[in-house]
Short mmCIF file of N, CA and C in Angstrom, two decimals:
data_model
loop_
_atom_site.label_atom_id
_atom_site.label_comp_id
_atom_site.label_asym_id
_atom_site.label_seq_id
_atom_site.Cartn_x
_atom_site.Cartn_y
_atom_site.Cartn_z
N SER A 1 106.11 -22.24 106.27
CA SER A 1 107.04 -21.68 106.61
C SER A 1 107.00 -20.28 107.13
N TYR A 2 107.97 -19.70 106.99
CA TYR A 2 107.67 -18.08 107.12
C TYR A 2 107.27 -17.52 106.14
N GLU A 3 108.02 -17.94 104.97
CA GLU A 3 107.75 -17.24 103.61
C GLU A 3 105.97 -17.76 103.23
N GLU A 4 105.40 -18.76 103.18
CA GLU A 4 104.76 -18.94 103.02
C GLU A 4 103.15 -18.13 103.83
N LEU A 5 103.94 -17.85 105.11
CA LEU A 5 102.75 -17.18 105.64
C LEU A 5 102.88 -15.49 105.50
N GLU A 6 104.15 -15.28 105.41
CA GLU A 6 104.40 -13.42 105.08
C GLU A 6 103.89 -13.60 103.61
N VAL A 7 103.42 -14.66 102.69
CA VAL A 7 102.75 -14.62 101.32
C VAL A 7 101.56 -14.24 101.22
N VAL A 8 100.93 -15.12 102.55
CA VAL A 8 99.38 -14.97 102.95
C VAL A 8 98.98 -13.66 103.34
N LEU A 9 99.73 -13.18 104.24
CA LEU A 9 99.29 -11.96 104.80
C LEU A 9 99.52 -11.10 104.32
N ALA A 10 100.57 -10.89 103.41
CA ALA A 10 100.61 -9.75 102.16
C ALA A 10 99.44 -9.81 101.35
N GLY A 11 99.52 -11.02 100.46
CA GLY A 11 97.63 -11.05 100.22
C GLY A 11 96.26 -10.63 100.62
N LEU A 12 96.59 -10.41 102.12
CA LEU A 12 95.58 -9.86 102.50
C LEU A 12 95.24 -8.65 102.18
N HIS A 13 96.51 -7.55 102.08
CA HIS A 13 96.37 -6.22 101.38
C HIS A 13 95.94 -5.51 102.79
N LEU A 14 96.67 -5.74 104.05
CA LEU A 14 96.50 -5.23 105.20
C LEU A 14 97.07 -3.59 105.12
N GLY A 15 97.92 -3.33 104.35
CA GLY A 15 98.69 -2.18 104.11
C GLY A 15 99.99 -2.16 105.15
N PHE A 16 100.34 -3.28 105.55
CA PHE A 16 101.82 -2.95 106.51
C PHE A 16 103.02 -3.37 105.45
N ALA A 17 103.87 -3.15 105.64
CA ALA A 17 105.20 -3.09 104.80
C ALA A 17 105.91 -4.41 104.83
N PRO A 18 106.33 -5.26 103.73
CA PRO A 18 106.73 -6.39 104.11
C PRO A 18 108.02 -6.67 105.37
N ARG A 19 108.66 -5.70 105.58
CA ARG A 19 109.33 -5.52 107.04
C ARG A 19 108.49 -6.14 107.79
N THR A 20 107.67 -5.20 108.06
CA THR A 20 106.69 -5.59 109.19
C THR A 20 105.95 -6.71 109.47
N LEU A 21 105.63 -7.37 108.24
CA LEU A 21 105.17 -8.62 108.09
C LEU A 21 106.05 -9.79 108.50
N GLN A 22 107.23 -9.31 108.00
CA GLN A 22 108.29 -10.47 108.67
C GLN A 22 108.14 -10.44 110.31
N GLU A 23 108.14 -9.40 110.91
CA GLU A 23 108.76 -9.11 112.18
C GLU A 23 107.29 -9.48 112.69
N VAL A 24 106.31 -9.86 112.19
CA VAL A 24 105.17 -10.34 112.82
C VAL A 24 105.06 -11.86 112.69
N VAL A 25 105.56 -12.77 111.81
CA VAL A 25 105.40 -13.99 111.45
C VAL A 25 106.53 -14.28 112.44
N ARG A 26 107.59 -13.92 112.35
CA ARG A 26 108.57 -14.21 113.69
C ARG A 26 108.41 -14.37 114.94
N ALA A 27 107.64 -12.96 114.99
CA ALA A 27 107.05 -13.00 116.60
C ALA A 27 106.29 -14.06 116.86
N MET A 28 105.33 -14.65 115.78
CA MET A 28 104.51 -15.72 115.82
C MET A 28 104.85 -16.90 116.29
N ASP A 29 106.31 -17.23 116.00
CA ASP A 29 107.12 -18.61 115.93
C ASP A 29 107.73 -18.36 117.50
N GLY A 30 107.22 -18.82 118.59
CA GLY A 30 107.55 -18.84 119.76
C GLY A 30 108.78 -19.69 120.19
N ASP A 31 108.97 -20.89 119.59
CA ASP A 31 110.01 -21.55 119.58
C ASP A 31 111.51 -21.42 118.89
N GLY A 32 111.21 -20.90 117.62
CA GLY A 32 111.87 -20.37 116.67
C GLY A 32 112.38 -21.83 115.68
N SER A 33 111.34 -22.37 115.70
CA SER A 33 111.30 -23.88 114.76
C SER A 33 111.06 -23.23 113.37
N GLY A 34 110.91 -21.99 112.82
CA GLY A 34 110.47 -21.80 111.30
C GLY A 34 109.03 -22.02 110.88
N ARG A 35 108.59 -22.31 111.95
CA ARG A 35 106.91 -22.74 111.68
C ARG A 35 105.98 -22.17 112.74
N VAL A 36 104.84 -21.77 112.01
CA VAL A 36 103.69 -21.23 112.99
C VAL A 36 102.78 -22.63 112.92
N SER A 37 102.26 -22.72 114.11
CA SER A 37 101.11 -23.55 114.41
C SER A 37 99.56 -22.73 114.05
N LEU A 38 98.31 -23.54 113.29
CA LEU A 38 97.46 -23.41 113.17
C LEU A 38 97.02 -22.23 114.47
N GLU A 39 97.30 -23.06 115.85
CA GLU A 39 96.71 -22.67 117.02
C GLU A 39 97.51 -21.36 117.38
N ARG A 40 98.62 -21.23 117.03
CA ARG A 40 99.34 -20.07 117.06
C ARG A 40 99.36 -18.47 116.56
N TYR A 41 98.73 -19.02 115.22
CA TYR A 41 98.65 -18.18 114.41
C TYR A 41 96.83 -17.64 114.60
N ARG A 42 96.06 -18.29 115.14
CA ARG A 42 94.82 -17.85 115.61
C ARG A 42 94.96 -16.87 116.73
N ALA A 43 95.73 -17.26 117.81
CA ALA A 43 96.08 -16.71 118.63
C ALA A 43 96.75 -15.57 118.56
N ALA A 44 98.04 -15.28 117.83
CA ALA A 44 98.47 -14.16 117.45
C ALA A 44 97.55 -13.06 117.02
N LEU A 45 96.58 -13.65 115.75
CA LEU A 45 95.89 -13.07 114.82
C LEU A 45 94.43 -12.85 115.67
N GLN A 46 93.91 -13.16 116.95
CA GLN A 46 92.85 -13.22 117.58
C GLN A 46 91.92 -13.63 116.62
N LEU A 47 92.14 -14.80 115.98
CA LEU A 47 90.98 -15.48 114.97
C LEU A 47 89.91 -16.19 116.06
N PRO A 48 88.68 -16.31 115.37
CA PRO A 48 87.87 -17.68 116.31
C PRO A 48 88.20 -18.86 116.13
N SER A 49 88.09 -19.90 116.77
CA SER A 49 88.04 -20.90 116.77
C SER A 49 87.40 -21.34 115.99
N ASP A 50 87.30 -22.79 115.35
CA ASP A 50 86.34 -23.59 114.57
C ASP A 50 85.16 -23.79 115.27
N HIS A 51 85.08 -23.54 116.51
CA HIS A 51 83.78 -23.53 117.05
C HIS A 51 83.16 -22.70 117.26
N GLU A 52 83.44 -21.48 117.91
CA GLU A 52 82.74 -20.10 117.24
C GLU A 52 82.82 -19.43 116.28
N LEU A 53 83.42 -20.04 115.20
CA LEU A 53 83.32 -19.68 113.83
C LEU A 53 81.74 -20.39 113.51
N ALA A 54 81.71 -21.52 113.60
CA ALA A 54 80.60 -22.31 113.68
C ALA A 54 79.22 -21.31 114.06
N ALA A 55 79.70 -21.41 115.36
CA ALA A 55 78.55 -20.71 116.16
C ALA A 55 77.89 -19.10 115.51
N LEU A 56 78.99 -18.54 115.26
CA LEU A 56 78.83 -17.35 114.20
C LEU A 56 78.05 -17.44 113.02
N LEU A 57 78.27 -18.45 112.36
CA LEU A 57 78.09 -18.57 111.03
C LEU A 57 76.52 -18.96 111.18
N HIS A 58 76.28 -19.85 112.15
CA HIS A 58 74.78 -20.19 112.42
C HIS A 58 74.30 -19.12 112.87
N GLU A 59 74.82 -18.09 113.82
CA GLU A 59 73.84 -16.71 114.34
C GLU A 59 73.72 -15.95 113.05
N GLU A 60 74.34 -15.70 112.05
CA GLU A 60 74.39 -14.82 111.00
C GLU A 60 73.44 -15.52 110.15
N ALA A 61 73.22 -16.76 109.82
CA ALA A 61 72.05 -17.36 109.35
C ALA A 61 70.43 -17.53 109.78
N ALA A 62 70.44 -17.56 111.16
CA ALA A 62 69.82 -16.80 112.05
C ALA A 62 69.03 -15.65 111.69
N GLU A 63 69.44 -14.61 111.69
CA GLU A 63 69.65 -13.19 111.46
C GLU A 63 68.86 -13.04 110.18
N GLY A 64 69.48 -13.69 109.14
CA GLY A 64 69.22 -13.87 107.94
C GLY A 64 67.51 -14.18 107.63
N ALA A 65 67.36 -15.53 108.06
CA ALA A 65 66.00 -15.97 108.02
C ALA A 65 64.85 -15.11 108.86
N GLU A 66 65.54 -14.82 109.89
CA GLU A 66 64.90 -13.19 110.76
C GLU A 66 64.23 -12.17 109.80
N ALA A 67 64.97 -11.70 109.03
CA ALA A 67 64.91 -10.57 108.36
C ALA A 67 63.81 -10.86 107.00
N GLU A 68 64.36 -12.32 106.53
CA GLU A 68 63.26 -12.42 105.65
C GLU A 68 61.91 -12.91 106.09
N ALA A 69 61.86 -13.10 107.11
CA ALA A 69 60.15 -13.19 108.14
C ALA A 69 59.92 -12.09 108.09
N ARG A 70 60.51 -11.25 108.20
CA ARG A 70 59.66 -9.61 108.86
C ARG A 70 58.75 -9.22 107.74
N PRO A 71 57.40 -8.82 108.34
CA PRO A 71 56.53 -8.60 107.90
C PRO A 71 57.45 -7.21 107.13
N GLY A 72 56.47 -6.31 106.04
CA GLY A 72 57.07 -5.38 105.62
C GLY A 72 58.39 -5.24 104.38
N THR A 73 59.04 -6.27 104.76
CA THR A 73 60.43 -5.99 103.96
C THR A 73 60.80 -7.59 102.99
N TRP A 74 61.49 -7.06 102.40
CA TRP A 74 62.27 -8.01 101.13
C TRP A 74 63.55 -7.79 101.14
N GLN A 75 64.21 -9.13 100.84
CA GLN A 75 65.54 -9.32 101.18
C GLN A 75 66.10 -9.34 99.39
N CYS A 76 67.51 -8.17 99.32
CA CYS A 76 67.67 -8.54 97.62
C CYS A 76 68.52 -9.83 97.49
N ALA A 77 68.15 -10.44 96.27
CA ALA A 77 68.84 -11.66 96.15
C ALA A 77 70.15 -10.93 95.59
N ASN A 78 70.69 -9.78 95.16
CA ASN A 78 72.28 -9.53 94.95
C ASN A 78 72.78 -9.28 96.32
N CYS A 79 72.30 -8.26 96.86
CA CYS A 79 73.28 -7.83 97.59
C CYS A 79 72.66 -8.15 99.50
N THR A 80 71.50 -9.17 99.26
CA THR A 80 71.09 -9.23 100.74
C THR A 80 70.49 -8.17 101.89
N PHE A 81 70.45 -6.62 101.14
CA PHE A 81 70.01 -5.68 102.23
C PHE A 81 68.50 -5.90 102.18
N VAL A 82 67.82 -5.79 103.35
CA VAL A 82 66.59 -5.87 103.56
C VAL A 82 65.87 -4.54 103.21
N ASN A 83 65.15 -4.69 102.46
CA ASN A 83 64.36 -3.29 102.33
C ASN A 83 63.06 -3.09 102.46
N ALA A 84 62.49 -2.22 102.39
CA ALA A 84 60.97 -1.84 102.67
C ALA A 84 60.07 -2.67 101.47
N THR A 85 58.64 -2.99 101.86
CA THR A 85 58.04 -3.35 100.73
C THR A 85 57.19 -2.60 99.65
N GLN A 86 57.44 -1.40 100.42
CA GLN A 86 57.12 0.17 99.24
C GLN A 86 58.35 0.33 98.29
N SER A 87 59.52 0.00 98.04
CA SER A 87 60.60 0.00 97.86
C SER A 87 60.34 -1.06 96.29
N THR A 88 60.25 -0.80 95.32
CA THR A 88 60.63 -1.70 93.89
C THR A 88 61.88 -2.00 93.73
N THR A 89 62.78 -1.05 94.56
CA THR A 89 63.97 -1.06 93.78
C THR A 89 65.12 -1.20 95.27
N CYS A 90 66.23 -2.22 95.20
CA CYS A 90 67.02 -2.17 96.58
C CYS A 90 67.63 -0.72 96.63
N ALA A 91 67.67 -0.57 98.00
CA ALA A 91 68.22 0.93 98.50
C ALA A 91 69.96 0.92 98.02
N MET A 92 70.37 -0.50 98.28
CA MET A 92 71.96 -0.38 98.03
C MET A 92 72.25 -0.55 96.70
N CYS A 93 71.81 -1.47 96.02
CA CYS A 93 72.45 -2.04 94.66
C CYS A 93 71.59 -1.92 93.69
N GLU A 94 70.32 -0.87 93.74
CA GLU A 94 69.27 -0.67 92.77
C GLU A 94 68.77 -1.53 91.97
N LEU A 95 68.85 -2.90 92.46
CA LEU A 95 68.44 -4.08 91.24
C LEU A 95 66.86 -3.95 92.15
N GLY A 96 65.85 -4.49 91.19
CA GLY A 96 64.43 -4.94 91.62
C GLY A 96 64.35 -6.18 92.59
N TRP A 97 63.41 -6.25 92.42
CA TRP A 97 62.67 -7.69 93.03
C TRP A 97 62.95 -8.62 91.91
N THR A 98 62.97 -8.82 90.98
CA THR A 98 63.30 -9.80 89.72
C THR A 98 64.37 -9.93 89.71
N GLY A 99 65.91 -9.21 90.68
CA GLY A 99 66.56 -9.30 90.35
C GLY A 99 67.56 -8.14 89.24
N ARG A 100 66.78 -7.86 88.50
CA ARG A 100 67.30 -7.11 87.15
C ARG A 100 67.16 -5.63 87.63
N ARG A 101 68.11 -5.23 86.72
CA ARG A 101 68.47 -3.63 87.32
C ARG A 101 67.10 -2.77 86.60
N GLU A 102 66.47 -1.98 87.52
CA GLU A 102 65.28 -1.47 87.12
C GLU A 102 65.32 0.32 87.60
N VAL A 103 64.60 0.62 86.85
CA VAL A 103 64.40 2.08 87.23
C VAL A 103 64.16 2.43 88.46
N PRO A 104 64.10 3.02 89.27
CA PRO A 104 63.37 3.48 90.46
C PRO A 104 62.40 4.66 90.52
N PRO A 105 61.26 4.42 91.24
CA PRO A 105 60.40 5.45 91.26
C PRO A 105 61.16 6.57 91.49
N GLY A 106 60.63 8.01 90.37
CA GLY A 106 61.17 9.13 90.44
C GLY A 106 62.27 9.30 89.55
N LYS A 107 62.60 8.56 88.84
CA LYS A 107 64.13 8.47 88.28
C LYS A 107 63.43 7.93 86.44
N TRP A 108 64.95 8.84 85.79
CA TRP A 108 64.63 7.96 84.56
C TRP A 108 65.98 7.48 84.22
N VAL A 109 66.38 6.74 83.25
CA VAL A 109 67.43 6.13 82.76
C VAL A 109 68.09 6.30 81.48
N CYS A 110 69.43 6.90 81.82
CA CYS A 110 69.82 7.75 80.51
C CYS A 110 70.21 6.35 79.51
N ALA A 111 69.66 5.93 78.40
CA ALA A 111 69.43 4.64 77.93
C ALA A 111 70.76 4.66 77.39
N GLY A 112 71.39 3.26 77.78
CA GLY A 112 72.75 2.45 77.21
C GLY A 112 72.71 2.33 75.96
N GLU A 113 71.46 1.75 75.10
CA GLU A 113 71.61 1.51 73.67
C GLU A 113 71.37 2.74 72.93
N ASN A 114 71.22 3.84 73.56
CA ASN A 114 70.98 4.88 72.59
C ASN A 114 72.70 5.72 72.75
N GLY A 115 73.47 5.17 73.05
CA GLY A 115 75.16 5.97 73.57
C GLY A 115 74.63 6.50 74.92
N GLY A 116 73.73 6.36 75.73
CA GLY A 116 73.73 7.07 76.86
C GLY A 116 74.79 6.28 78.11
N CYS A 117 74.71 6.71 79.63
CA CYS A 117 75.94 5.82 80.28
C CYS A 117 74.79 5.20 81.43
N THR A 118 73.63 5.29 81.34
CA THR A 118 72.60 4.09 82.11
C THR A 118 72.73 4.60 83.51
N PHE A 119 73.06 5.89 83.87
CA PHE A 119 72.99 6.51 84.95
C PHE A 119 71.49 6.52 85.68
N PHE A 120 70.63 6.84 86.63
CA PHE A 120 69.80 7.20 87.27
C PHE A 120 69.39 8.63 87.38
N ASN A 121 68.58 9.23 86.57
CA ASN A 121 68.78 10.65 87.31
C ASN A 121 67.33 11.12 87.48
N PRO A 122 67.37 12.13 88.67
CA PRO A 122 65.73 12.39 88.68
C PRO A 122 64.95 12.67 88.04
N LYS A 123 63.55 12.71 88.07
CA LYS A 123 62.69 12.54 87.05
C LYS A 123 62.52 14.66 86.72
N ASN A 124 63.01 15.37 87.76
CA ASN A 124 62.87 16.47 87.38
C ASN A 124 64.10 17.28 86.46
N GLU A 125 65.32 16.41 86.01
CA GLU A 125 66.27 16.61 85.47
C GLU A 125 65.95 16.43 83.90
N TYR A 126 65.91 17.47 82.69
CA TYR A 126 65.91 16.93 81.57
C TYR A 126 66.87 16.56 80.82
N TYR A 127 68.44 16.78 81.13
CA TYR A 127 69.37 15.95 80.94
C TYR A 127 70.30 15.14 82.22
N CYS A 128 70.89 14.55 81.65
CA CYS A 128 71.70 13.41 82.38
C CYS A 128 72.92 14.14 83.07
N GLU A 129 72.81 13.70 84.55
CA GLU A 129 73.55 14.76 85.20
C GLU A 129 74.98 14.20 84.73
N VAL A 130 75.48 13.09 84.12
CA VAL A 130 76.95 12.62 84.22
C VAL A 130 77.40 12.68 82.86
N CYS A 131 76.65 12.45 81.53
CA CYS A 131 77.07 12.94 80.10
C CYS A 131 76.26 13.90 79.42
N HIS A 132 75.32 14.21 80.08
CA HIS A 132 74.72 15.35 79.35
C HIS A 132 73.78 15.10 78.44
N ARG A 133 73.28 13.85 78.31
CA ARG A 133 71.99 13.67 76.71
C ARG A 133 70.77 13.73 77.49
N ALA A 134 70.22 14.21 76.19
CA ALA A 134 68.71 14.24 76.68
C ALA A 134 67.86 13.29 77.18
N ARG A 135 66.97 13.65 77.87
CA ARG A 135 66.17 12.44 78.65
C ARG A 135 65.33 12.06 76.98
N PRO A 136 65.25 10.62 77.40
CA PRO A 136 64.70 9.91 75.86
C PRO A 136 62.89 10.70 76.17
N ASP A 137 62.19 10.90 76.78
CA ASP A 137 61.15 11.06 76.37
C ASP A 137 60.92 12.86 76.65
N LEU A 138 62.03 13.41 76.26
CA LEU A 138 62.16 14.68 76.72
C LEU A 138 60.99 15.74 75.15
N ALA A 139 60.99 15.27 74.30
CA ALA A 139 60.30 15.84 73.23
C ALA A 139 58.59 15.52 73.32
N SER A 140 58.11 14.67 74.02
CA SER A 140 56.93 14.50 74.62
C SER A 140 56.84 15.29 75.95
N THR A 141 57.27 15.90 76.63
CA THR A 141 57.55 16.47 77.68
C THR A 141 56.94 17.77 77.38
N ARG A 142 55.50 17.91 78.43
CA ARG A 142 55.13 19.64 78.20
C ARG A 142 55.61 20.37 79.42
N PHE A 143 55.99 21.41 79.02
CA PHE A 143 56.70 22.36 79.81
C PHE A 143 55.49 23.51 80.31
#
């Protein structure tokens, strides 16, 4: 029904006003029956058919397998970003090969267990850029 389709479209948070969604839904109903068929819905929103969608998913799966097979790279288990093998942490989500949060090379972590904020700071900084706590190894650092 119109109302159900309006609720679905509003749930997508596309940024349209409710009145605009009402107009769009009514425009999709070509015969004035108060219902919009799946075919008409797909055509109005230019959505792929089931066959086209299956082909797209197959293509994406093939690309993912190709990325995993690429020498010199590894794919993050968390966000699927393809990283260089020289990187021990993911460039996007900063999780390591193990799937756990690891401190990237050249950085130190503001220790959360000591009341810090867990932000990764550059090694050349002696205080956290976010919460201004001292680096944990500051007492043993030679200047």
